[in-house]
Coordinates of C-alpha atoms in Angstrom, one line a residue:
M14 CA -16.4 14.6 -5.0
S15 CA -19.6 13.6 -6.6
R16 CA -21.1 10.2 -6.1
E17 CA -21.1 9.8 -9.9
L18 CA -17.3 10.4 -10.1
R19 CA -16.6 8.0 -7.2
D20 CA -18.7 5.3 -8.9
A21 CA -16.8 5.9 -12.2
F22 CA -13.4 5.6 -10.4
G23 CA -14.7 2.4 -8.7
C24 CA -15.0 0.7 -12.1
F25 CA -11.2 0.4 -12.2
A26 CA -10.1 -2.7 -10.3
T27 CA -6.9 -2.3 -8.3
G28 CA -4.7 -4.4 -6.1
V29 CA -4.8 -4.0 -2.4
T30 CA -1.7 -3.2 -0.3
L31 CA -0.7 -2.2 3.2
V32 CA 1.7 0.7 3.4
T33 CA 3.7 1.2 6.6
T34 CA 6.3 3.6 7.9
H35 CA 8.1 4.3 11.2
W36 CA 8.1 7.9 12.3
S37 CA 8.6 9.7 15.6
G38 CA 8.9 6.4 17.5
Q39 CA 5.7 4.9 16.2
D40 CA 4.6 2.5 13.5
W41 CA 2.1 3.8 11.0
G42 CA 0.1 1.8 8.5
M43 CA -2.9 2.1 6.2
T44 CA -4.7 0.2 3.4
C45 CA -3.8 1.4 0.0
S46 CA -5.2 0.7 -3.5
S47 CA -3.3 3.4 -5.4
F48 CA 0.1 1.6 -5.4
N49 CA 1.8 1.4 -8.8
A50 CA 5.1 0.6 -10.5
V51 CA 6.9 3.6 -12.0
S52 CA 10.3 2.5 -13.3
L53 CA 12.7 -0.5 -13.4
D54 CA 15.9 1.6 -13.7
P55 CA 16.0 3.1 -11.2
A56 CA 13.5 0.8 -9.4
L57 CA 10.7 3.2 -8.4
V58 CA 7.1 2.8 -7.2
L59 CA 4.4 5.3 -6.1
W60 CA 1.2 5.5 -4.1
N61 CA -1.1 8.4 -3.1
I62 CA -2.1 9.7 0.3
R63 CA -4.9 12.3 1.0
H64 CA -3.7 15.5 2.6
S65 CA -6.4 15.1 5.3
S66 CA -5.3 11.6 6.3
A67 CA -4.3 11.3 9.9
S68 CA -1.1 9.4 8.7
H69 CA -0.1 12.0 6.1
E70 CA 2.6 13.7 8.1
A71 CA 4.1 10.4 9.1
F72 CA 4.4 9.1 5.6
V73 CA 5.7 12.4 4.2
R74 CA 8.3 12.9 7.0
G75 CA 9.1 9.3 7.7
G76 CA 11.8 9.0 5.1
G77 CA 10.3 6.0 3.3
Y78 CA 7.7 3.3 3.3
T79 CA 7.2 -0.4 3.0
V80 CA 4.4 -1.8 0.7
S81 CA 3.0 -5.3 1.4
V82 CA 0.8 -6.6 -1.4
L83 CA -2.2 -8.5 0.0
G84 CA -3.4 -11.9 -1.0
I85 CA -7.0 -13.2 -1.0
E86 CA -6.5 -14.4 2.6
H87 CA -5.9 -10.8 3.8
K88 CA -9.4 -9.3 3.4
E89 CA -10.0 -8.8 7.1
L90 CA -6.5 -7.4 7.5
A91 CA -7.2 -4.9 4.7
Q92 CA -10.4 -3.8 6.5
A93 CA -8.6 -3.5 9.9
F94 CA -5.9 -1.2 8.4
A95 CA -8.7 1.1 7.0
R96 CA -10.0 1.9 10.5
G97 CA -9.1 2.0 14.2
T98 CA -6.0 3.4 15.9
Q99 CA -2.5 2.7 14.6
A100 CA -1.9 0.3 17.6
E101 CA -5.1 -1.6 16.8
R102 CA -4.2 -2.0 13.2
F103 CA -0.9 -3.7 13.9
M104 CA -2.6 -6.2 16.3
E105 CA -3.8 -8.0 13.2
G106 CA -1.5 -10.0 11.0
Q107 CA 2.2 -10.9 11.6
F108 CA 4.9 -8.4 10.8
V109 CA 8.7 -8.4 10.7
R110 CA 10.7 -5.3 11.4
L111 CA 13.1 -4.5 8.5
D112 CA 16.5 -2.9 8.8
S113 CA 14.7 0.4 7.8
Q114 CA 12.7 0.0 11.0
R115 CA 9.5 -0.3 9.0
L116 CA 7.1 -3.3 9.3
Q117 CA 6.5 -5.8 6.6
L118 CA 3.6 -8.2 6.5
V119 CA 5.3 -11.7 6.9
D120 CA 3.0 -13.5 4.4
A121 CA 2.5 -10.7 1.9
L122 CA 2.4 -11.8 -1.8
A123 CA 5.1 -9.2 -2.5
W124 CA 6.8 -6.5 -0.6
F125 CA 8.8 -3.4 -1.4
D126 CA 10.9 -1.4 1.1
C127 CA 11.5 2.1 -0.2
T128 CA 13.2 5.3 0.5
L129 CA 11.0 8.3 -0.2
Q130 CA 12.4 10.1 -3.2
Q131 CA 9.8 12.7 -3.9
A132 CA 6.3 13.9 -2.7
V133 CA 4.4 15.5 -5.5
T134 CA 1.2 17.5 -4.6
A135 CA -1.7 16.7 -6.9
G136 CA -5.0 18.1 -5.9
D137 CA -6.1 16.8 -2.5
H138 CA -3.4 14.1 -2.4
D139 CA 0.4 13.7 -2.4
I140 CA 2.0 11.2 -4.7
L141 CA 4.8 9.5 -2.8
I142 CA 7.5 8.2 -5.1
G143 CA 9.9 5.7 -3.5
Q144 CA 13.1 4.0 -4.6
I145 CA 13.0 0.3 -3.9
N146 CA 15.8 -0.9 -1.6
H147 CA 14.7 -4.4 -1.0
S148 CA 11.8 -6.5 -2.3
G149 CA 10.5 -10.1 -2.4
S150 CA 7.5 -12.1 -3.6
R151 CA 5.8 -15.5 -3.3
P152 CA 3.1 -17.3 -5.3
G153 CA -0.6 -16.6 -4.5
K154 CA -3.8 -14.9 -5.6
G155 CA -4.1 -11.2 -5.1
L156 CA -6.8 -9.3 -3.3
V157 CA -8.4 -6.7 -5.5
F158 CA -10.8 -3.8 -4.9
E159 CA -13.5 -2.9 -7.3
R160 CA -16.8 -0.9 -7.0
G161 CA -16.3 -0.6 -3.2
Q162 CA -15.8 -4.3 -2.6
F163 CA -12.9 -6.7 -2.1
A164 CA -12.6 -9.5 -4.7
V165 CA -10.2 -12.1 -6.0
D166 CA -8.3 -11.7 -9.2
T167 CA -9.1 -14.1 -12.0
L168 CA -5.6 -14.7 -13.4
E169 CA -3.7 -17.9 -13.2
V170 CA -1.0 -17.8 -10.5
G171 CA 2.5 -17.4 -12.1
A172 CA 4.4 -14.8 -14.1
A173 CA 3.6 -14.3 -17.8
S174 CA 6.6 -15.1 -20.1
S175 CA 6.0 -11.9 -22.0
S176 CA 3.8 -8.8 -21.6
P177 CA 2.3 -6.6 -24.2
F178 CA 3.1 -3.6 -22.0

């Protein structure tokens, strides 16, 4: 991909998450900024994983995934989950094992435990669509990623009473 295209993509600020799965007796996790809501009924979310990712097989064959939405206090954790071995990644932060056997970040702003419904190939990535089985949230400020850097969102904490979307 050209530097120019990467720079253009970087202009779109995204939230930052950790995505985890449990496959073949091992915990797998990675930092993700492609997470998005798909549907309320049924409750579906998606995220993208590159075919060449060392975690690709685990996430496609693991049967599901858990998304932990990161807050501003999780910048170092987001960086740790972008490098190092799987074991090293999980040495950072505190996690709880869910009934699905996947790990959820204890102090995540929000979390979604999902069953994988569909993997859609799109270019050099797969789009992993999951049905939400369990979720939760807490107040706090979200960690965002824009132009190759982590930042803090500028919104007031709390849900909007109505949305134009």
